[in-house]
Coordinates of N, CA and C in Angstrom, one line a residue:
Q1 N 135.4 -6.5 -27.8 CA 134.0 -7.3 -27.0 C 133.1 -7.5 -28.2
V2 N 133.2 -8.3 -28.2 CA 131.9 -9.8 -29.5 C 130.6 -9.0 -29.2
Q3 N 129.7 -8.8 -30.7 CA 128.0 -8.3 -30.1 C 128.3 -9.4 -31.9
L4 N 127.2 -10.2 -31.7 CA 126.6 -10.5 -33.1 C 125.3 -10.1 -32.7
V5 N 124.5 -10.2 -33.5 CA 123.3 -9.4 -33.9 C 122.5 -10.1 -34.9
E6 N 121.8 -11.1 -35.1 CA 120.7 -12.3 -36.4 C 120.0 -11.4 -36.7
S7 N 119.3 -11.3 -37.9 CA 118.7 -11.3 -38.7 C 117.9 -11.7 -39.9
G8 N 116.3 -11.9 -39.5 CA 116.1 -13.1 -41.0 C 115.5 -13.8 -40.6
G9 N 114.6 -14.5 -39.3 CA 113.7 -15.6 -38.9 C 112.5 -14.2 -39.3
G10 N 111.7 -15.5 -39.2 CA 110.7 -15.2 -39.6 C 109.4 -16.8 -39.8
S11 N 108.3 -16.2 -41.3 CA 107.6 -17.9 -41.0 C 107.4 -18.0 -42.3
V12 N 107.5 -19.2 -42.6 CA 107.6 -19.6 -43.7 C 107.1 -20.2 -44.7
Q13 N 106.3 -20.8 -45.5 CA 105.4 -22.6 -45.7 C 106.0 -23.1 -46.4
A14 N 106.0 -24.6 -45.4 CA 106.8 -26.2 -45.4 C 107.2 -26.0 -47.4
G15 N 108.5 -26.1 -47.7 CA 109.0 -25.9 -48.7 C 109.9 -25.0 -48.9
G16 N 109.2 -23.4 -48.3 CA 110.0 -22.2 -48.2 C 112.0 -22.0 -48.3
S17 N 112.2 -21.0 -48.4 CA 112.8 -20.7 -47.7 C 113.3 -19.2 -46.7
L18 N 115.2 -19.9 -46.1 CA 114.9 -18.4 -45.5 C 116.4 -17.8 -45.9
R19 N 116.8 -17.2 -45.7 CA 118.3 -16.5 -45.5 C 117.8 -15.4 -43.8
L20 N 119.0 -16.0 -43.1 CA 119.4 -15.4 -42.6 C 120.8 -15.0 -42.4
S21 N 120.7 -13.9 -41.2 CA 122.3 -13.4 -41.0 C 122.3 -13.1 -40.0
C22 N 123.9 -12.4 -38.8 CA 124.8 -12.6 -38.6 C 125.8 -11.9 -38.3
A23 N 125.5 -10.3 -37.7 CA 126.3 -9.2 -37.9 C 127.0 -9.7 -36.8
A24 N 128.4 -9.4 -37.1 CA 129.5 -10.1 -35.6 C 130.1 -8.8 -36.0
S25 N 130.3 -8.3 -34.9 CA 131.3 -7.1 -34.0 C 132.5 -7.5 -32.8
G26 N 133.7 -7.1 -33.3 CA 134.2 -7.7 -32.7 C 135.4 -8.7 -33.0
I27 N 134.9 -9.3 -33.9 CA 135.8 -10.6 -34.6 C 136.6 -9.8 -35.6
T28 N 138.3 -10.3 -35.5 CA 138.9 -9.8 -35.7 C 140.4 -10.5 -36.6
N29 N 141.4 -10.2 -37.8 CA 142.1 -11.4 -37.8 C 141.4 -13.1 -38.3
D30 N 142.3 -13.7 -37.8 CA 142.0 -15.3 -38.4 C 141.6 -15.7 -37.5
G31 N 141.6 -17.2 -37.4 CA 142.0 -17.6 -36.1 C 140.1 -17.3 -35.5
W32 N 139.1 -17.3 -35.6 CA 137.3 -17.7 -35.0 C 136.6 -19.0 -36.3
C33 N 136.1 -19.0 -35.3 CA 134.8 -20.4 -36.2 C 133.5 -19.7 -35.5
L34 N 132.9 -19.9 -36.3 CA 131.4 -18.8 -35.7 C 130.5 -19.7 -36.7
A35 N 129.2 -19.8 -36.2 CA 128.1 -21.3 -35.7 C 126.6 -20.7 -35.9
W36 N 125.9 -21.7 -37.0 CA 124.1 -20.9 -36.1 C 124.2 -22.5 -35.6
F37 N 123.5 -22.0 -34.9 CA 122.4 -23.6 -33.5 C 121.0 -22.8 -33.9
R38 N 120.7 -24.4 -33.3 CA 118.9 -23.2 -33.2 C 118.3 -24.8 -31.8
Q39 N 116.9 -23.9 -31.9 CA 116.6 -24.8 -29.5 C 115.1 -24.3 -30.6
A40 N 114.1 -26.0 -30.7 CA 113.4 -25.7 -30.5 C 112.8 -26.3 -29.4
P41 N 111.4 -26.2 -29.4 CA 110.5 -25.6 -27.8 C 110.7 -27.7 -27.5
G42 N 110.9 -27.6 -26.4 CA 111.5 -28.6 -24.7 C 112.5 -29.2 -25.9
K43 N 113.3 -29.3 -26.8 CA 114.8 -30.1 -27.4 C 116.0 -29.1 -26.7
E44 N 117.3 -29.4 -26.9 CA 118.3 -29.0 -26.3 C 119.0 -29.0 -27.8
R45 N 119.6 -26.9 -27.3 CA 119.9 -26.5 -28.7 C 121.1 -26.8 -28.7
E46 N 121.6 -27.9 -30.6 CA 121.9 -27.6 -31.3 C 122.6 -27.0 -33.0
P47 N 124.4 -28.4 -32.8 CA 124.4 -26.9 -33.6 C 123.5 -27.4 -35.8
V48 N 124.1 -26.4 -36.3 CA 123.2 -26.6 -37.6 C 124.2 -27.1 -39.0
A49 N 125.4 -26.3 -38.9 CA 126.2 -25.4 -39.0 C 127.4 -24.2 -38.9
Q50 N 128.5 -24.9 -39.2 CA 129.4 -24.0 -38.4 C 130.9 -23.5 -39.9
I51 N 131.2 -22.1 -39.8 CA 132.7 -22.1 -40.6 C 133.9 -21.3 -40.0
D52 N 134.4 -21.8 -40.8 CA 136.0 -20.8 -40.2 C 136.2 -19.9 -40.9
T53 N 137.7 -19.2 -40.5 CA 137.8 -17.9 -41.3 C 138.9 -18.6 -42.6
Y54 N 139.6 -20.3 -42.2 CA 140.5 -20.5 -43.4 C 139.0 -21.2 -44.1
G55 N 137.5 -20.6 -44.2 CA 136.1 -22.0 -45.2 C 136.6 -22.3 -44.8
N56 N 136.6 -23.7 -44.2 CA 136.2 -24.8 -43.8 C 135.2 -25.0 -43.3
T57 N 133.6 -25.9 -43.9 CA 132.8 -26.0 -42.7 C 132.5 -26.9 -41.9
A58 N 131.1 -27.0 -41.7 CA 130.8 -28.0 -41.2 C 129.2 -27.9 -40.7
Y59 N 128.3 -28.8 -40.8 CA 127.5 -28.7 -40.8 C 126.3 -30.6 -40.7
K60 N 125.5 -30.0 -40.0 CA 124.6 -31.2 -39.4 C 124.6 -32.5 -40.2
D61 N 124.8 -33.5 -39.6 CA 124.2 -34.0 -40.9 C 122.4 -34.5 -42.1
S62 N 122.0 -33.8 -41.7 CA 120.7 -34.0 -42.1 C 120.2 -32.4 -43.1
E63 N 121.1 -32.3 -42.5 CA 121.1 -30.5 -43.3 C 122.4 -30.4 -44.4
K64 N 122.9 -31.1 -44.3 CA 123.5 -31.3 -45.4 C 123.5 -31.0 -47.1
G65 N 123.0 -30.0 -47.9 CA 122.4 -30.0 -49.5 C 120.5 -28.9 -49.1
R66 N 120.8 -29.1 -47.3 CA 119.3 -27.6 -47.3 C 119.5 -26.3 -47.6
F67 N 120.5 -26.8 -46.4 CA 121.3 -26.1 -45.3 C 122.2 -24.7 -46.3
S68 N 123.7 -24.1 -45.6 CA 124.9 -24.0 -47.0 C 124.8 -22.3 -46.2
I69 N 125.6 -22.4 -45.4 CA 126.8 -20.6 -43.9 C 127.7 -21.0 -45.7
S70 N 127.2 -19.0 -45.2 CA 128.5 -18.5 -46.3 C 128.7 -17.2 -45.2
Q71 N 130.1 -16.1 -45.6 CA 130.6 -15.7 -44.2 C 131.4 -14.6 -45.2
D72 N 130.8 -13.4 -45.7 CA 130.9 -12.4 -45.4 C 132.0 -11.3 -45.1
S73 N 133.4 -11.4 -45.3 CA 134.0 -11.2 -43.9 C 134.6 -9.7 -44.3
A74 N 134.3 -9.1 -45.7 CA 134.9 -7.2 -45.4 C 133.4 -6.8 -44.4
K75 N 132.3 -7.6 -44.9 CA 131.0 -6.5 -43.7 C 130.5 -7.4 -42.6
N76 N 132.3 -8.5 -41.9 CA 131.6 -9.2 -40.6 C 130.0 -9.5 -40.3
T77 N 130.1 -10.6 -42.0 CA 128.3 -11.6 -41.9 C 128.4 -12.3 -41.9
L78 N 128.2 -13.4 -40.9 CA 127.3 -14.4 -41.2 C 126.1 -14.9 -41.6
H79 N 124.8 -15.9 -42.7 CA 125.0 -15.7 -43.4 C 124.1 -17.2 -43.0
L80 N 123.0 -18.4 -43.2 CA 122.4 -19.5 -43.3 C 121.2 -19.4 -44.7
Q81 N 121.5 -20.0 -45.4 CA 120.8 -19.9 -46.4 C 120.0 -21.3 -46.5
M82 N 118.8 -21.2 -46.3 CA 117.9 -22.3 -45.6 C 116.5 -22.4 -46.5
N83 N 116.9 -24.1 -47.2 CA 115.5 -24.0 -48.4 C 115.2 -25.2 -48.2
S84 N 114.1 -25.7 -48.4 CA 112.9 -26.7 -48.7 C 113.3 -26.9 -47.3
L85 N 112.6 -26.0 -46.1 CA 112.5 -25.1 -45.2 C 110.8 -26.6 -44.6
Q86 N 111.4 -27.6 -43.6 CA 109.4 -28.3 -43.0 C 110.2 -27.8 -41.6
P87 N 108.5 -28.1 -41.5 CA 107.9 -27.7 -40.3 C 109.2 -28.4 -39.2
E88 N 109.2 -28.8 -38.5 CA 110.6 -29.8 -37.5 C 111.3 -28.8 -37.3
D89 N 112.1 -27.7 -39.1 CA 113.3 -26.8 -38.2 C 112.5 -25.3 -38.2
T90 N 111.6 -25.5 -37.6 CA 110.8 -24.2 -36.8 C 111.5 -24.5 -35.3
A91 N 112.8 -23.2 -34.9 CA 113.7 -23.1 -33.7 C 113.6 -21.8 -33.6
M92 N 114.5 -21.7 -32.3 CA 115.4 -19.9 -32.0 C 116.0 -20.1 -32.8
Y93 N 116.8 -19.3 -33.9 CA 118.3 -20.0 -34.7 C 119.3 -18.9 -33.8
Y94 N 120.6 -19.7 -33.8 CA 121.6 -17.9 -32.9 C 122.4 -18.3 -33.2
C95 N 123.6 -17.4 -33.0 CA 124.3 -17.2 -34.1 C 126.0 -17.0 -33.0
A96 N 126.4 -17.9 -33.4 CA 128.2 -18.3 -32.2 C 129.1 -17.5 -32.5
A97 N 129.9 -17.7 -31.6 CA 131.3 -17.2 -32.1 C 131.8 -18.2 -31.5
E98 N 133.9 -18.2 -32.2 CA 134.3 -18.6 -31.0 C 136.2 -18.2 -31.1
R99 N 136.7 -17.4 -30.1 CA 138.7 -17.6 -30.8 C 139.4 -18.7 -30.3
W100 N 139.9 -18.3 -32.0 CA 141.6 -18.7 -31.7 C 140.6 -21.0 -31.7
C101 N 140.2 -21.0 -32.9 CA 139.4 -22.0 -33.4 C 139.8 -22.4 -34.5
R102 N 139.9 -23.7 -35.1 CA 139.5 -23.6 -36.6 C 138.9 -25.4 -36.8
L103 N 137.9 -25.3 -38.4 CA 137.0 -26.8 -37.7 C 138.2 -27.6 -39.2
L104 N 137.6 -28.6 -37.7 CA 139.1 -30.2 -39.1 C 137.8 -31.5 -39.3
R105 N 137.8 -31.7 -40.5 CA 137.0 -32.4 -41.1 C 135.9 -33.2 -40.5
G106 N 135.2 -31.6 -40.7 CA 133.8 -31.5 -40.9 C 133.4 -31.6 -39.8
V107 N 133.3 -32.2 -38.8 CA 133.2 -32.0 -37.4 C 132.2 -31.0 -36.7
L108 N 131.6 -31.3 -36.7 CA 130.7 -30.0 -35.6 C 131.6 -30.0 -34.0
R109 N 131.3 -27.9 -34.1 CA 132.0 -27.9 -32.7 C 131.2 -27.2 -31.8
Y110 N 130.9 -27.6 -30.8 CA 130.3 -27.0 -29.8 C 130.8 -26.1 -29.1
D111 N 131.7 -25.8 -28.8 CA 132.2 -24.5 -27.5 C 132.7 -23.7 -28.2
Y112 N 131.0 -22.5 -28.0 CA 131.2 -21.6 -28.3 C 131.2 -20.2 -27.3
R113 N 131.4 -19.9 -27.5 CA 131.8 -18.8 -26.3 C 131.0 -17.7 -26.7
Y114 N 130.6 -16.8 -27.5 CA 130.0 -16.3 -28.0 C 128.5 -15.8 -28.1
W115 N 127.5 -15.5 -27.4 CA 126.3 -15.5 -28.6 C 125.1 -14.9 -28.7
G116 N 124.5 -15.0 -30.2 CA 123.9 -14.0 -30.2 C 122.5 -13.6 -29.1
Q117 N 121.9 -13.5 -29.5 CA 119.9 -13.2 -29.4 C 119.2 -14.6 -29.7
G118 N 119.3 -14.8 -30.9 CA 118.6 -15.2 -31.6 C 117.1 -14.8 -32.4
T119 N 116.2 -15.0 -33.4 CA 116.4 -15.5 -34.4 C 115.2 -16.4 -34.6
Q120 N 114.0 -16.0 -34.7 CA 112.7 -16.8 -34.8 C 112.3 -17.6 -36.0
V121 N 112.8 -18.8 -36.0 CA 112.1 -19.3 -37.3 C 110.6 -20.0 -36.8
N122 N 110.3 -20.5 -38.1 CA 108.2 -20.9 -37.6 C 107.5 -21.4 -38.9
V123 N 107.8 -22.9 -39.5 CA 107.8 -23.6 -40.5 C 106.4 -23.8 -40.8
S124 N 105.3 -23.9 -40.9 CA 103.7 -24.2 -40.9 C 103.9 -25.3 -42.1
S125 N 103.1 -25.8 -42.2 CA 102.4 -27.6 -43.2 C 101.8 -27.0 -44.1

């Protein structure tokens, strides 16, 4: 059974940084995609950054250069380093996973089956 537990959210001022983590269990072998999505109040959930077990990544265009996704395979942990945060980054951030998945040409995927409960990020101006 796949379980995803996010941590690392909090409140920061504009220009600050946060590092989100997602502890993943039940994910074994290759062929998985892991992702960060976010949902701001009144808006649809959107993909932010994704990585597969082959090391391929994909980013939302506006976050390239500010956000960096990485995974610690030994600890089954996914991270999202977020720099230069702005008030518009305020949202609930979710970790997601999908099996039999591979990222191609940096294209974001939307078809994730497994989700965490989310961690809140608040950025004040």
